[in-house]
């Protein structure tokens, strides 16, 4: 589900923003599942990537301040990383729910939501949410009236 192409020696300079966001989202989801910190090996399994690739990305995310790692090598999202991960996951869930509601099977919906979450800016996403909430309210009035 979260497997992405990743290569390069410098974790952040070679990693696309999409890949970076996928790591943050995956760490967030694993944190929610476990109720605590995440190990690199579990992250690698979850994302279906090599441990070496994950270690490089984790080093870059730590360097930029999105995650922290304790002396036992447990990964946690910083406040900044958590905010970004939640923002990314919010987009993912929105698009996934809309696609499933439209009749797309859940596996396809999840994969396509992953692509859509990266393609839309935060500003456009918020406008879409606002428009959709207004549209559904108007639609409800029409249907009731």
CSV table of C-alpha atoms in Angstrom, one decimal:
chain,number,residue,atom,x,y,z
A,1,UNK,CA,0.0,0.0,0.0
A,2,UNK,CA,2.7,2.5,0.9
A,3,UNK,CA,5.5,1.0,-1.2
A,4,UNK,CA,7.3,3.7,-3.1
A,5,UNK,CA,10.4,3.8,-5.3
A,6,UNK,CA,13.3,5.2,-3.3
A,7,UNK,CA,17.0,5.5,-4.1
A,8,UNK,CA,20.0,7.7,-3.6
A,9,UNK,CA,22.6,8.2,-1.0
A,10,UNK,CA,21.4,11.5,0.6
A,11,UNK,CA,18.1,10.6,2.2
A,12,UNK,CA,16.3,14.0,1.7
A,13,UNK,CA,17.9,15.4,-1.4
A,14,UNK,CA,17.1,12.3,-3.5
A,15,UNK,CA,13.7,11.5,-1.8
A,16,UNK,CA,10.7,13.0,-3.5
A,17,UNK,CA,8.3,15.0,-1.5
A,18,UNK,CA,5.7,12.2,-2.2
A,19,UNK,CA,8.0,9.6,-0.8
A,20,UNK,CA,8.8,11.8,2.2
A,21,UNK,CA,5.0,12.2,2.9
A,22,UNK,CA,4.5,8.5,2.5
A,23,UNK,CA,7.1,7.9,5.2
A,24,UNK,CA,5.4,10.4,7.6
A,25,UNK,CA,2.0,8.9,6.9
A,26,UNK,CA,3.2,5.3,7.4
A,27,UNK,CA,4.9,6.3,10.7
A,28,UNK,CA,1.6,8.0,11.8
A,29,UNK,CA,-0.4,4.9,10.9
A,30,UNK,CA,2.0,2.6,12.7
A,31,UNK,CA,2.0,4.9,15.7
A,32,UNK,CA,-1.8,4.8,15.8
A,33,UNK,CA,-1.8,0.9,15.5
A,34,UNK,CA,0.8,0.4,18.3
A,35,UNK,CA,-0.1,3.3,20.5
A,36,UNK,CA,3.6,4.2,20.7
A,37,UNK,CA,6.9,4.6,18.9
A,38,UNK,CA,7.8,2.6,15.8
A,39,UNK,CA,10.9,0.6,14.9
A,40,UNK,CA,12.6,1.0,11.5
A,41,UNK,CA,12.2,-2.7,10.8
A,42,UNK,CA,8.5,-2.5,11.3
A,43,UNK,CA,8.3,0.6,9.1
A,44,UNK,CA,10.3,-1.3,6.4
A,45,UNK,CA,7.9,-4.2,6.6
A,46,UNK,CA,4.8,-2.0,6.5
A,47,UNK,CA,6.1,0.0,3.5
A,48,UNK,CA,7.5,-3.1,1.8
A,49,UNK,CA,11.0,-1.5,1.5
A,50,UNK,CA,14.5,-2.5,2.4
A,51,UNK,CA,15.6,-1.7,5.9
A,52,UNK,CA,18.6,0.2,4.4
A,53,UNK,CA,16.2,2.5,2.4
A,54,UNK,CA,14.1,3.1,5.5
A,55,UNK,CA,17.2,3.8,7.6
A,56,UNK,CA,18.4,6.5,5.1
A,57,UNK,CA,15.0,8.1,5.0
A,58,UNK,CA,14.6,8.0,8.7
A,59,UNK,CA,18.0,9.7,9.1
A,60,UNK,CA,16.8,12.5,6.8
A,61,UNK,CA,13.4,12.9,8.5
A,62,UNK,CA,15.3,13.1,11.8
A,63,UNK,CA,17.7,15.7,10.5
A,64,UNK,CA,14.8,17.9,9.2
A,65,UNK,CA,13.0,17.6,12.6
A,66,UNK,CA,10.0,15.6,11.5
A,67,UNK,CA,10.8,12.6,13.7
A,68,UNK,CA,12.9,11.9,16.7
A,69,UNK,CA,14.6,8.7,17.7
A,70,UNK,CA,15.5,7.6,21.2
A,71,UNK,CA,18.4,5.6,22.5
A,72,UNK,CA,16.5,2.3,21.7
A,73,UNK,CA,16.0,3.5,18.1
A,74,UNK,CA,12.3,4.0,18.5
A,75,UNK,CA,10.9,6.5,16.1
A,76,UNK,CA,8.3,9.1,17.1
A,77,UNK,CA,6.9,12.0,15.1
A,78,UNK,CA,7.7,15.4,16.4
A,79,UNK,CA,4.8,17.9,16.8
A,80,UNK,CA,5.7,19.2,13.3
A,81,UNK,CA,5.9,15.7,11.8
A,82,UNK,CA,2.6,14.7,13.5
A,83,UNK,CA,0.8,17.8,12.1
A,84,UNK,CA,2.1,17.1,8.6
A,85,UNK,CA,1.3,13.3,8.9
A,86,UNK,CA,-2.2,14.0,10.0
A,87,UNK,CA,-2.7,16.5,7.2
A,88,UNK,CA,-1.5,14.0,4.6
A,89,UNK,CA,-3.6,11.2,6.1
A,90,UNK,CA,-6.7,13.4,6.2
A,91,UNK,CA,-6.4,13.9,2.5
A,92,UNK,CA,-5.9,10.2,1.9
A,93,UNK,CA,-9.0,9.2,3.9
A,94,UNK,CA,-11.1,11.9,2.2
A,95,UNK,CA,-10.3,10.7,-1.3
A,96,UNK,CA,-10.5,7.1,-0.3
A,97,UNK,CA,-14.0,7.5,1.2
A,98,UNK,CA,-15.2,9.5,-1.8
A,99,UNK,CA,-13.9,6.9,-4.3
A,100,UNK,CA,-15.4,4.0,-2.3
A,101,UNK,CA,-18.7,5.9,-2.1
A,102,UNK,CA,-18.6,6.3,-5.9
A,103,UNK,CA,-18.3,2.5,-6.3
A,104,UNK,CA,-14.5,2.0,-6.6
A,105,UNK,CA,-13.3,-1.1,-4.8
A,106,UNK,CA,-11.4,-0.4,-1.6
A,107,UNK,CA,-8.0,-1.6,-2.8
A,108,UNK,CA,-8.1,0.6,-5.9
A,109,UNK,CA,-9.6,3.5,-3.9
A,110,UNK,CA,-6.7,3.3,-1.4
A,111,UNK,CA,-4.0,3.2,-4.1
A,112,UNK,CA,-5.6,6.1,-6.0
A,113,UNK,CA,-6.2,8.1,-2.8
A,114,UNK,CA,-2.5,7.8,-2.1
A,115,UNK,CA,-1.7,9.4,-5.5
A,116,UNK,CA,-4.4,12.1,-5.1
A,117,UNK,CA,-3.2,13.1,-1.6
A,118,UNK,CA,0.1,14.2,-3.1
A,119,UNK,CA,-1.3,15.9,-6.2
A,120,UNK,CA,-3.5,18.5,-4.5
A,121,UNK,CA,-2.3,21.5,-2.5
A,122,UNK,CA,-3.5,22.1,1.0
A,123,UNK,CA,-5.3,25.3,-0.2
A,124,UNK,CA,-7.2,23.5,-3.0
A,125,UNK,CA,-8.0,20.6,-0.6
A,126,UNK,CA,-9.6,22.9,1.9
A,127,UNK,CA,-11.6,24.7,-0.8
A,128,UNK,CA,-12.8,21.3,-2.0
A,129,UNK,CA,-13.8,20.3,1.5
A,130,UNK,CA,-15.7,23.6,1.9
A,131,UNK,CA,-17.4,23.3,-1.5
A,132,UNK,CA,-18.4,19.7,-0.8
A,133,UNK,CA,-19.8,20.5,2.6
A,134,UNK,CA,-21.8,23.4,1.1
A,135,UNK,CA,-22.9,21.2,-1.8
A,136,UNK,CA,-24.1,18.4,0.4
A,137,UNK,CA,-26.0,20.8,2.6
A,138,UNK,CA,-27.7,22.3,-0.4
A,139,UNK,CA,-28.4,18.9,-1.9
A,140,UNK,CA,-30.0,17.8,1.5
A,141,UNK,CA,-32.3,20.8,1.4
A,142,UNK,CA,-33.3,20.0,-2.2
A,143,UNK,CA,-33.9,16.4,-1.4
A,144,UNK,CA,-36.0,17.2,1.7
A,145,UNK,CA,-38.0,20.0,0.1
